[in-house]
Amino acid sequence: MIAGRAVGRGAASRKYDLLSALASHALSGPSSQQRLALRLIALITARYNWATDRLSIGRADIARLWHVDERTVKREMSKLRAMGWIVVHLPAVRGRVTVYGLGLEAILVDTRPSWEAVGPDLVERLTGTDAAEEEAPTVVPFPERGRPPTLAEPPGLWADARARLAEIDPARSRAWYARLSGAGQAGDILLLHAPNGFVAGYVETHLAGQILAVVRSLAPEISRLRVLAADAPDSSV
């Protein structure tokens, strides 16, 4: 599953996982947090296009869906943008409404404390790591198809890059980069393993630039990134 595009094997269950994480997060907080999360869930279930990461709906339509006035819609959508839970793909112009997308990284980071309340199966699906083993990021939590599991990642380019990324961006490193392991190089391509397609797709779509900037400072010959997902039908290069 590419982040923001629910396609491929397991996509349907990951939609429910995201909604479950949002709902559990909402119920863990005050009424204002509950209302805001519920309003986003309503937008997702009613109008969000998972395949294209597009939410295209006018303010008046949102007001009807939420049973509020348009001033409330403006205020709540501003909050969601400030939190990074929604992002603007195309601003409104005359005759066309604003087109939004989901800020999946921010949603997952913010809802992470509530995942365990849903269950260890959700934690494992979203991170690819057994909840009991989460404190051991150097353990590869899955075997690549047709290959025995690697119990410890050997020192290498990715290990060095990941350490530097952790210094530059600790929050993003904990949420995403700690879930990746090195899979070697193929010419000018750095190969990484991800625990599932959700993580692989998000990293390639949204985080490749930051990764490559750091990797190139260590190995200038690298110019591309490929992230292999454990649950992909074929993980070969």
mmCIF file with all atom_site columns, N, CA and C in Angstrom, residues 139-205:
data_model
loop_
_atom_site.group_PDB
_atom_site.id
_atom_site.type_symbol
_atom_site.label_atom_id
_atom_site.label_alt_id
_atom_site.label_comp_id
_atom_site.label_asym_id
_atom_site.label_entity_id
_atom_site.label_seq_id
_atom_site.pdbx_PDB_ins_code
_atom_site.Cartn_x
_atom_site.Cartn_y
_atom_site.Cartn_z
_atom_site.occupancy
_atom_site.B_iso_or_equiv
_atom_site.pdbx_formal_charge
_atom_site.auth_seq_id
_atom_site.auth_comp_id
_atom_site.auth_asym_id
_atom_site.auth_atom_id
_atom_site.pdbx_PDB_model_num
ATOM 1   N N  . VAL A 1 139 ? 16.717 -5.668  15.047 1.00 0.00 ? 139 VAL A N  1
ATOM 2   C CA . VAL A 1 139 ? 16.235 -6.996  14.686 1.00 0.00 ? 139 VAL A CA 1
ATOM 3   C C  . VAL A 1 139 ? 15.301 -6.859  13.500 1.00 0.00 ? 139 VAL A C  1
ATOM 4   N N  . VAL A 1 140 ? 15.562 -7.579  12.428 1.00 0.00 ? 140 VAL A N  1
ATOM 5   C CA . VAL A 1 140 ? 14.717 -7.524  11.247 1.00 0.00 ? 140 VAL A CA 1
ATOM 6   C C  . VAL A 1 140 ? 13.488 -8.380  11.510 1.00 0.00 ? 140 VAL A C  1
ATOM 7   N N  . PRO A 1 141 ? 12.268 -7.830  11.505 1.00 0.00 ? 141 PRO A N  1
ATOM 8   C CA . PRO A 1 141 ? 11.098 -8.550  11.966 1.00 0.00 ? 141 PRO A CA 1
ATOM 9   C C  . PRO A 1 141 ? 10.468 -9.477  10.951 1.00 0.00 ? 141 PRO A C  1
ATOM 10  N N  . PHE A 1 142 ? 11.071 -9.635  9.770  1.00 0.00 ? 142 PHE A N  1
ATOM 11  C CA . PHE A 1 142 ? 10.459 -10.487 8.773  1.00 0.00 ? 142 PHE A CA 1
ATOM 12  C C  . PHE A 1 142 ? 11.542 -11.084 7.899  1.00 0.00 ? 142 PHE A C  1
ATOM 13  N N  . PRO A 1 143 ? 11.297 -12.285 7.336  1.00 0.00 ? 143 PRO A N  1
ATOM 14  C CA . PRO A 1 143 ? 12.211 -12.822 6.345  1.00 0.00 ? 143 PRO A CA 1
ATOM 15  C C  . PRO A 1 143 ? 11.802 -12.344 4.962  1.00 0.00 ? 143 PRO A C  1
ATOM 16  N N  . GLU A 1 144 ? 12.765 -11.990 4.151  1.00 0.00 ? 144 GLU A N  1
ATOM 17  C CA . GLU A 1 144 ? 12.438 -11.686 2.764  1.00 0.00 ? 144 GLU A CA 1
ATOM 18  C C  . GLU A 1 144 ? 11.976 -12.967 2.108  1.00 0.00 ? 144 GLU A C  1
ATOM 19  N N  . ARG A 1 145 ? 10.998 -12.848 1.210  1.00 0.00 ? 145 ARG A N  1
ATOM 20  C CA . ARG A 1 145 ? 10.439 -14.012 0.549  1.00 0.00 ? 145 ARG A CA 1
ATOM 21  C C  . ARG A 1 145 ? 11.560 -14.873 -0.066 1.00 0.00 ? 145 ARG A C  1
ATOM 22  N N  . GLY A 1 146 ? 11.598 -16.152 0.319  1.00 0.00 ? 146 GLY A N  1
ATOM 23  C CA . GLY A 1 146 ? 12.580 -17.055 -0.245 1.00 0.00 ? 146 GLY A CA 1
ATOM 24  C C  . GLY A 1 146 ? 13.958 -16.937 0.371  1.00 0.00 ? 146 GLY A C  1
ATOM 25  N N  . ARG A 1 147 ? 14.102 -16.193 1.474  1.00 0.00 ? 147 ARG A N  1
ATOM 26  C CA . ARG A 1 147 ? 15.415 -16.000 2.073  1.00 0.00 ? 147 ARG A CA 1
ATOM 27  C C  . ARG A 1 147 ? 15.272 -16.110 3.587  1.00 0.00 ? 147 ARG A C  1
ATOM 28  N N  . PRO A 1 148 ? 16.231 -16.770 4.292  1.00 0.00 ? 148 PRO A N  1
ATOM 29  C CA . PRO A 1 148 ? 16.113 -16.899 5.741  1.00 0.00 ? 148 PRO A CA 1
ATOM 30  C C  . PRO A 1 148 ? 16.209 -15.543 6.418  1.00 0.00 ? 148 PRO A C  1
ATOM 31  N N  . PRO A 1 149 ? 15.583 -15.398 7.614  1.00 0.00 ? 149 PRO A N  1
ATOM 32  C CA . PRO A 1 149 ? 15.606 -14.107 8.299  1.00 0.00 ? 149 PRO A CA 1
ATOM 33  C C  . PRO A 1 149 ? 16.998 -13.714 8.737  1.00 0.00 ? 149 PRO A C  1
ATOM 34  N N  . THR A 1 150 ? 17.277 -12.412 8.659  1.00 0.00 ? 150 THR A N  1
ATOM 35  C CA . THR A 1 150 ? 18.527 -11.867 9.164  1.00 0.00 ? 150 THR A CA 1
ATOM 36  C C  . THR A 1 150 ? 18.281 -11.360 10.568 1.00 0.00 ? 150 THR A C  1
ATOM 37  N N  . LEU A 1 151 ? 18.995 -11.868 11.547 1.00 0.00 ? 151 LEU A N  1
ATOM 38  C CA . LEU A 1 151 ? 18.727 -11.527 12.933 1.00 0.00 ? 151 LEU A CA 1
ATOM 39  C C  . LEU A 1 151 ? 19.390 -10.228 13.367 1.00 0.00 ? 151 LEU A C  1
ATOM 40  N N  . ALA A 1 152 ? 20.437 -9.827  12.707 1.00 0.00 ? 152 ALA A N  1
ATOM 41  C CA . ALA A 1 152 ? 21.103 -8.580  13.072 1.00 0.00 ? 152 ALA A CA 1
ATOM 42  C C  . ALA A 1 152 ? 21.613 -7.924  11.805 1.00 0.00 ? 152 ALA A C  1
ATOM 43  N N  . GLU A 1 153 ? 21.328 -6.655  11.665 1.00 0.00 ? 153 GLU A N  1
ATOM 44  C CA . GLU A 1 153 ? 21.764 -5.925  10.477 1.00 0.00 ? 153 GLU A CA 1
ATOM 45  C C  . GLU A 1 153 ? 23.251 -5.620  10.589 1.00 0.00 ? 153 GLU A C  1
ATOM 46  N N  . PRO A 1 154 ? 24.064 -6.041  9.621  1.00 0.00 ? 154 PRO A N  1
ATOM 47  C CA . PRO A 1 154 ? 25.501 -5.768  9.697  1.00 0.00 ? 154 PRO A CA 1
ATOM 48  C C  . PRO A 1 154 ? 25.787 -4.290  9.472  1.00 0.00 ? 154 PRO A C  1
ATOM 49  N N  . PRO A 1 155 ? 26.922 -3.797  9.955  1.00 0.00 ? 155 PRO A N  1
ATOM 50  C CA . PRO A 1 155 ? 27.292 -2.399  9.714  1.00 0.00 ? 155 PRO A CA 1
ATOM 51  C C  . PRO A 1 155 ? 27.362 -2.116  8.222  1.00 0.00 ? 155 PRO A C  1
ATOM 52  N N  . GLY A 1 156 ? 26.993 -0.939  7.830  1.00 0.00 ? 156 GLY A N  1
ATOM 53  C CA . GLY A 1 156 ? 27.030 -0.591  6.420  1.00 0.00 ? 156 GLY A CA 1
ATOM 54  C C  . GLY A 1 156 ? 26.527 0.806   6.188  1.00 0.00 ? 156 GLY A C  1
ATOM 55  N N  . LEU A 1 157 ? 26.287 1.126   4.914  1.00 0.00 ? 157 LEU A N  1
ATOM 56  C CA . LEU A 1 157 ? 25.886 2.471   4.530  1.00 0.00 ? 157 LEU A CA 1
ATOM 57  C C  . LEU A 1 157 ? 24.588 2.884   5.223  1.00 0.00 ? 157 LEU A C  1
ATOM 58  N N  . TRP A 1 158 ? 23.581 2.005   5.211  1.00 0.00 ? 158 TRP A N  1
ATOM 59  C CA . TRP A 1 158 ? 22.312 2.396   5.806  1.00 0.00 ? 158 TRP A CA 1
ATOM 60  C C  . TRP A 1 158 ? 22.429 2.592   7.320  1.00 0.00 ? 158 TRP A C  1
ATOM 61  N N  . ALA A 1 159 ? 23.208 1.757   7.976  1.00 0.00 ? 159 ALA A N  1
ATOM 62  C CA . ALA A 1 159 ? 23.393 1.923   9.418  1.00 0.00 ? 159 ALA A CA 1
ATOM 63  C C  . ALA A 1 159 ? 23.983 3.299   9.730  1.00 0.00 ? 159 ALA A C  1
ATOM 64  N N  . ASP A 1 160 ? 24.969 3.720   8.943  1.00 0.00 ? 160 ASP A N  1
ATOM 65  C CA . ASP A 1 160 ? 25.566 5.043   9.146  1.00 0.00 ? 160 ASP A CA 1
ATOM 66  C C  . ASP A 1 160 ? 24.572 6.155   8.823  1.00 0.00 ? 160 ASP A C  1
ATOM 67  N N  . ALA A 1 161 ? 23.827 5.980   7.717  1.00 0.00 ? 161 ALA A N  1
ATOM 68  C CA . ALA A 1 161 ? 22.854 6.999   7.325  1.00 0.00 ? 161 ALA A CA 1
ATOM 69  C C  . ALA A 1 161 ? 21.726 7.104   8.344  1.00 0.00 ? 161 ALA A C  1
ATOM 70  N N  . ARG A 1 162 ? 21.285 5.976   8.848  1.00 0.00 ? 162 ARG A N  1
ATOM 71  C CA . ARG A 1 162 ? 20.190 5.995   9.817  1.00 0.00 ? 162 ARG A CA 1
ATOM 72  C C  . ARG A 1 162 ? 20.607 6.698   11.112 1.00 0.00 ? 162 ARG A C  1
ATOM 73  N N  . ALA A 1 163 ? 21.859 6.480   11.527 1.00 0.00 ? 163 ALA A N  1
ATOM 74  C CA . ALA A 1 163 ? 22.347 7.161   12.728 1.00 0.00 ? 163 ALA A CA 1
ATOM 75  C C  . ALA A 1 163 ? 22.363 8.672   12.523 1.00 0.00 ? 163 ALA A C  1
ATOM 76  N N  . ARG A 1 164 ? 22.767 9.110   11.324 1.00 0.00 ? 164 ARG A N  1
ATOM 77  C CA . ARG A 1 164 ? 22.799 10.541  11.050 1.00 0.00 ? 164 ARG A CA 1
ATOM 78  C C  . ARG A 1 164 ? 21.388 11.117  10.944 1.00 0.00 ? 164 ARG A C  1
ATOM 79  N N  . LEU A 1 165 ? 20.477 10.359  10.352 1.00 0.00 ? 165 LEU A N  1
ATOM 80  C CA . LEU A 1 165 ? 19.087 10.800  10.255 1.00 0.00 ? 165 LEU A CA 1
ATOM 81  C C  . LEU A 1 165 ? 18.455 10.933  11.639 1.00 0.00 ? 165 LEU A C  1
ATOM 82  N N  . ALA A 1 166 ? 18.834 10.050  12.549 1.00 0.00 ? 166 ALA A N  1
ATOM 83  C CA . ALA A 1 166 ? 18.307 10.120  13.911 1.00 0.00 ? 166 ALA A CA 1
ATOM 84  C C  . ALA A 1 166 ? 18.742 11.400  14.607 1.00 0.00 ? 166 ALA A C  1
ATOM 85  N N  . GLU A 1 167 ? 19.928 11.890  14.276 1.00 0.00 ? 167 GLU A N  1
ATOM 86  C CA . GLU A 1 167 ? 20.405 13.153  14.848 1.00 0.00 ? 167 GLU A CA 1
ATOM 87  C C  . GLU A 1 167 ? 19.680 14.337  14.223 1.00 0.00 ? 167 GLU A C  1
ATOM 88  N N  . ILE A 1 168 ? 19.432 14.258  12.914 1.00 0.00 ? 168 ILE A N  1
ATOM 89  C CA . ILE A 1 168 ? 18.810 15.362  12.190 1.00 0.00 ? 168 ILE A CA 1
ATOM 90  C C  . ILE A 1 168 ? 17.327 15.484  12.520 1.00 0.00 ? 168 ILE A C  1
ATOM 91  N N  . ASP A 1 169 ? 16.634 14.349  12.563 1.00 0.00 ? 169 ASP A N  1
ATOM 92  C CA . ASP A 1 169 ? 15.175 14.345  12.696 1.00 0.00 ? 169 ASP A CA 1
ATOM 93  C C  . ASP A 1 169 ? 14.751 13.185  13.591 1.00 0.00 ? 169 ASP A C  1
ATOM 94  N N  . PRO A 1 170 ? 14.892 13.319  14.914 1.00 0.00 ? 170 PRO A N  1
ATOM 95  C CA . PRO A 1 170 ? 14.619 12.204  15.825 1.00 0.00 ? 170 PRO A CA 1
ATOM 96  C C  . PRO A 1 170 ? 13.186 11.665  15.736 1.00 0.00 ? 170 PRO A C  1
ATOM 97  N N  . ALA A 1 171 ? 12.198 12.546  15.642 1.00 0.00 ? 171 ALA A N  1
ATOM 98  C CA . ALA A 1 171 ? 10.807 12.088  15.623 1.00 0.00 ? 171 ALA A CA 1
ATOM 99  C C  . ALA A 1 171 ? 10.517 11.261  14.384 1.00 0.00 ? 171 ALA A C  1
ATOM 100 N N  . ARG A 1 172 ? 10.934 11.753  13.229 1.00 0.00 ? 172 ARG A N  1
ATOM 101 C CA . ARG A 1 172 ? 10.710 11.011  11.988 1.00 0.00 ? 172 ARG A CA 1
ATOM 102 C C  . ARG A 1 172 ? 11.522 9.717   11.979 1.00 0.00 ? 172 ARG A C  1
ATOM 103 N N  . SER A 1 173 ? 12.703 9.759   12.566 1.00 0.00 ? 173 SER A N  1
ATOM 104 C CA . SER A 1 173 ? 13.521 8.564   12.630 1.00 0.00 ? 173 SER A CA 1
ATOM 105 C C  . SER A 1 173 ? 12.834 7.468   13.434 1.00 0.00 ? 173 SER A C  1
ATOM 106 N N  . ARG A 1 174 ? 12.264 7.849   14.590 1.00 0.00 ? 174 ARG A N  1
ATOM 107 C CA . ARG A 1 174 ? 11.564 6.855   15.416 1.00 0.00 ? 174 ARG A CA 1
ATOM 108 C C  . ARG A 1 174 ? 10.335 6.305   14.702 1.00 0.00 ? 174 ARG A C  1
ATOM 109 N N  . ALA A 1 175 ? 9.628  7.186   13.988 1.00 0.00 ? 175 ALA A N  1
ATOM 110 C CA . ALA A 1 175 ? 8.374  6.781   13.361 1.00 0.00 ? 175 ALA A CA 1
ATOM 111 C C  . ALA A 1 175 ? 8.585  5.950   12.105 1.00 0.00 ? 175 ALA A C  1
ATOM 112 N N  . TRP A 1 176 ? 9.677  6.226   11.351 1.00 0.00 ? 176 TRP A N  1
ATOM 113 C CA . TRP A 1 176 ? 9.836  5.596   10.041 1.00 0.00 ? 176 TRP A CA 1
ATOM 114 C C  . TRP A 1 176 ? 11.184 4.926   9.841  1.00 0.00 ? 176 TRP A C  1
ATOM 115 N N  . TYR A 1 177 ? 12.286 5.651   10.028 1.00 0.00 ? 177 TYR A N  1
ATOM 116 C CA . TYR A 1 177 ? 13.584 5.117   9.640  1.00 0.00 ? 177 TYR A CA 1
ATOM 117 C C  . TYR A 1 177 ? 14.010 3.924   10.489 1.00 0.00 ? 177 TYR A C  1
ATOM 118 N N  . ALA A 1 178 ? 13.580 3.889   11.744 1.00 0.00 ? 178 ALA A N  1
ATOM 119 C CA . ALA A 1 178 ? 13.926 2.742   12.598 1.00 0.00 ? 178 ALA A CA 1
ATOM 120 C C  . ALA A 1 178 ? 13.253 1.468   12.118 1.00 0.00 ? 178 ALA A C  1
ATOM 121 N N  . ARG A 1 179 ? 12.236 1.590   11.263 1.00 0.00 ? 179 ARG A N  1
ATOM 122 C CA . ARG A 1 179 ? 11.534 0.422   10.738 1.00 0.00 ? 179 ARG A CA 1
ATOM 123 C C  . ARG A 1 179 ? 12.216 -0.165  9.503  1.00 0.00 ? 179 ARG A C  1
ATOM 124 N N  . LEU A 1 180 ? 13.251 0.495   9.018  1.00 0.00 ? 180 LEU A N  1
ATOM 125 C CA . LEU A 1 180 ? 13.915 0.059   7.789  1.00 0.00 ? 180 LEU A CA 1
ATOM 126 C C  . LEU A 1 180 ? 15.228 -0.633  8.110  1.00 0.00 ? 180 LEU A C  1
ATOM 127 N N  . SER A 1 181 ? 15.612 -1.545  7.250  1.00 0.00 ? 181 SER A N  1
ATOM 128 C CA . SER A 1 181 ? 16.914 -2.195  7.372  1.00 0.00 ? 181 SER A CA 1
ATOM 129 C C  . SER A 1 181 ? 17.601 -2.195  6.017  1.00 0.00 ? 181 SER A C  1
ATOM 130 N N  . GLY A 1 182 ? 18.911 -2.223  6.027  1.00 0.00 ? 182 GLY A N  1
ATOM 131 C CA . GLY A 1 182 ? 19.665 -2.191  4.780  1.00 0.00 ? 182 GLY A CA 1
ATOM 132 C C  . GLY A 1 182 ? 19.567 -3.491  4.024  1.00 0.00 ? 182 GLY A C  1
ATOM 133 N N  . ALA A 1 183 ? 19.453 -3.378  2.693  1.00 0.00 ? 183 ALA A N  1
ATOM 134 C CA . ALA A 1 183 ? 19.398 -4.565  1.832  1.00 0.00 ? 183 ALA A CA 1
ATOM 135 C C  . ALA A 1 183 ? 20.495 -4.536  0.780  1.00 0.00 ? 183 ALA A C  1
ATOM 136 N N  . GLY A 1 184 ? 21.472 -3.614  0.938  1.00 0.00 ? 184 GLY A N  1
ATOM 137 C CA . GLY A 1 184 ? 22.594 -3.561  0.014  1.00 0.00 ? 184 GLY A CA 1
ATOM 138 C C  . GLY A 1 184 ? 22.447 -2.488  -1.046 1.00 0.00 ? 184 GLY A C  1
ATOM 139 N N  . GLN A 1 185 ? 23.278 -2.578  -2.067 1.00 0.00 ? 185 GLN A N  1
ATOM 140 C CA . GLN A 1 185 ? 23.288 -1.626  -3.167 1.00 0.00 ? 185 GLN A CA 1
ATOM 141 C C  . GLN A 1 185 ? 23.217 -2.373  -4.484 1.00 0.00 ? 185 GLN A C  1
ATOM 142 N N  . ALA A 1 186 ? 22.608 -1.739  -5.470 1.00 0.00 ? 186 ALA A N  1
ATOM 143 C CA . ALA A 1 186 ? 22.567 -2.272  -6.828 1.00 0.00 ? 186 ALA A CA 1
ATOM 144 C C  . ALA A 1 186 ? 22.918 -1.124  -7.759 1.00 0.00 ? 186 ALA A C  1
ATOM 145 N N  . GLY A 1 187 ? 24.190 -1.021  -8.106 1.00 0.00 ? 187 GLY A N  1
ATOM 146 C CA . GLY A 1 187 ? 24.636 0.109   -8.914 1.00 0.00 ? 187 GLY A CA 1
ATOM 147 C C  . GLY A 1 187 ? 24.498 1.398   -8.131 1.00 0.00 ? 187 GLY A C  1
ATOM 148 N N  . ASP A 1 188 ? 23.703 2.346   -8.670 1.00 0.00 ? 188 ASP A N  1
ATOM 149 C CA . ASP A 1 188 ? 23.513 3.630   -7.989 1.00 0.00 ? 188 ASP A CA 1
ATOM 150 C C  . ASP A 1 188 ? 22.276 3.628   -7.100 1.00 0.00 ? 188 ASP A C  1
ATOM 151 N N  . ILE A 1 189 ? 21.700 2.448   -6.852 1.00 0.00 ? 189 ILE A N  1
ATOM 152 C CA . ILE A 1 189 ? 20.477 2.326   -6.065 1.00 0.00 ? 189 ILE A CA 1
ATOM 153 C C  . ILE A 1 189 ? 20.802 1.808   -4.668 1.00 0.00 ? 189 ILE A C  1
ATOM 154 N N  . LEU A 1 190 ? 20.289 2.501   -3.645 1.00 0.00 ? 190 LEU A N  1
ATOM 155 C CA . LEU A 1 190 ? 20.345 1.981   -2.284 1.00 0.00 ? 190 LEU A CA 1
ATOM 156 C C  . LEU A 1 190 ? 19.069 1.188   -2.044 1.00 0.00 ? 190 LEU A C  1
ATOM 157 N N  . LEU A 1 191 ? 19.220 -0.055  -1.613 1.00 0.00 ? 191 LEU A N  1
ATOM 158 C CA . LEU A 1 191 ? 18.085 -0.931  -1.353 1.00 0.00 ? 191 LEU A CA 1
ATOM 159 C C  . LEU A 1 191 ? 17.835 -1.017  0.144  1.00 0.00 ? 191 LEU A C  1
ATOM 160 N N  . LEU A 1 192 ? 16.584 -0.840  0.527  1.00 0.00 ? 192 LEU A N  1
ATOM 161 C CA . LEU A 1 192 ? 16.187 -0.954  1.926  1.00 0.00 ? 192 LEU A CA 1
ATOM 162 C C  . LEU A 1 192 ? 15.041 -1.943  2.042  1.00 0.00 ? 192 LEU A C  1
ATOM 163 N N  . HIS A 1 193 ? 14.936 -2.562  3.198  1.00 0.00 ? 193 HIS A N  1
ATOM 164 C CA . HIS A 1 193 ? 13.792 -3.412  3.519  1.00 0.00 ? 193 HIS A CA 1
ATOM 165 C C  . HIS A 1 193 ? 12.834 -2.652  4.424  1.00 0.00 ? 193 HIS A C  1
ATOM 166 N N  . ALA A 1 194 ? 11.542 -2.771  4.130  1.00 0.00 ? 194 ALA A N  1
ATOM 167 C CA . ALA A 1 194 ? 10.494 -2.233  5.000  1.00 0.00 ? 194 ALA A CA 1
ATOM 168 C C  . ALA A 1 194 ? 9.617  -3.388  5.469  1.00 0.00 ? 194 ALA A C  1
ATOM 169 N N  . PRO A 1 195 ? 9.015  -3.274  6.647  1.00 0.00 ? 195 PRO A N  1
ATOM 170 C CA . PRO A 1 195 ? 8.221  -4.386  7.162  1.00 0.00 ? 195 PRO A CA 1
ATOM 171 C C  . PRO A 1 195 ? 6.934  -4.645  6.392  1.00 0.00 ? 195 PRO A C  1
ATOM 172 N N  . ASN A 1 196 ? 6.405  -3.619  5.710  1.00 0.00 ? 196 ASN A N  1
ATOM 173 C CA . ASN A 1 196 ? 5.173  -3.822  4.943  1.00 0.00 ? 196 ASN A CA 1
ATOM 174 C C  . ASN A 1 196 ? 5.070  -2.754  3.863  1.00 0.00 ? 196 ASN A C  1
ATOM 175 N N  . GLY A 1 197 ? 4.078  -2.931  2.998  1.00 0.00 ? 197 GLY A N  1
ATOM 176 C CA . GLY A 1 197 ? 3.912  -2.011  1.885  1.00 0.00 ? 197 GLY A CA 1
ATOM 177 C C  . GLY A 1 197 ? 3.534  -0.610  2.306  1.00 0.00 ? 197 GLY A C  1
ATOM 178 N N  . PHE A 1 198 ? 2.831  -0.483  3.412  1.00 0.00 ? 198 PHE A N  1
ATOM 179 C CA . PHE A 1 198 ? 2.457  0.839   3.914  1.00 0.00 ? 198 PHE A CA 1
ATOM 180 C C  . PHE A 1 198 ? 3.703  1.669   4.184  1.00 0.00 ? 198 PHE A C  1
ATOM 181 N N  . VAL A 1 199 ? 4.634  1.096   4.961  1.00 0.00 ? 199 VAL A N  1
ATOM 182 C CA . VAL A 1 199 ? 5.867  1.808   5.303  1.00 0.00 ? 199 VAL A CA 1
ATOM 183 C C  . VAL A 1 199 ? 6.703  2.041   4.051  1.00 0.00 ? 199 VAL A C  1
ATOM 184 N N  . ALA A 1 200 ? 6.847  1.010   3.205  1.00 0.00 ? 200 ALA A N  1
ATOM 185 C CA . ALA A 1 200 ? 7.660  1.133   1.992  1.00 0.00 ? 200 ALA A CA 1
ATOM 186 C C  . ALA A 1 200 ? 7.140  2.247   1.086  1.00 0.00 ? 200 ALA A C  1
ATOM 187 N N  . GLY A 1 201 ? 5.840  2.263   0.866  1.00 0.00 ? 201 GLY A N  1
ATOM 188 C CA . GLY A 1 201 ? 5.264  3.272   -0.014 1.00 0.00 ? 201 GLY A CA 1
ATOM 189 C C  . GLY A 1 201 ? 5.414  4.675   0.528  1.00 0.00 ? 201 GLY A C  1
ATOM 190 N N  . TYR A 1 202 ? 5.200  4.832   1.834  1.00 0.00 ? 202 TYR A N  1
ATOM 191 C CA . TYR A 1 202 ? 5.306  6.176   2.408  1.00 0.00 ? 202 TYR A CA 1
ATOM 192 C C  . TYR A 1 202 ? 6.739  6.683   2.331  1.00 0.00 ? 202 TYR A C  1
ATOM 193 N N  . VAL A 1 203 ? 7.699  5.826   2.642  1.00 0.00 ? 203 VAL A N  1
ATOM 194 C CA . VAL A 1 203 ? 9.101  6.240   2.613  1.00 0.00 ? 203 VAL A CA 1
ATOM 195 C C  . VAL A 1 203 ? 9.504  6.652   1.199  1.00 0.00 ? 203 VAL A C  1
ATOM 196 N N  . GLU A 1 204 ? 9.153  5.831   0.210  1.00 0.00 ? 204 GLU A N  1
ATOM 197 C CA . GLU A 1 204 ? 9.530  6.158   -1.166 1.00 0.00 ? 204 GLU A CA 1
ATOM 198 C C  . GLU A 1 204 ? 8.840  7.428   -1.661 1.00 0.00 ? 204 GLU A C  1
ATOM 199 N N  . THR A 1 205 ? 7.601  7.635   -1.255 1.00 0.00 ? 205 THR A N  1
ATOM 200 C CA . THR A 1 205 ? 6.826  8.771   -1.756 1.00 0.00 ? 205 THR A CA 1
ATOM 201 C C  . THR A 1 205 ? 7.176  10.083  -1.068 1.00 0.00 ? 205 THR A C  1
#
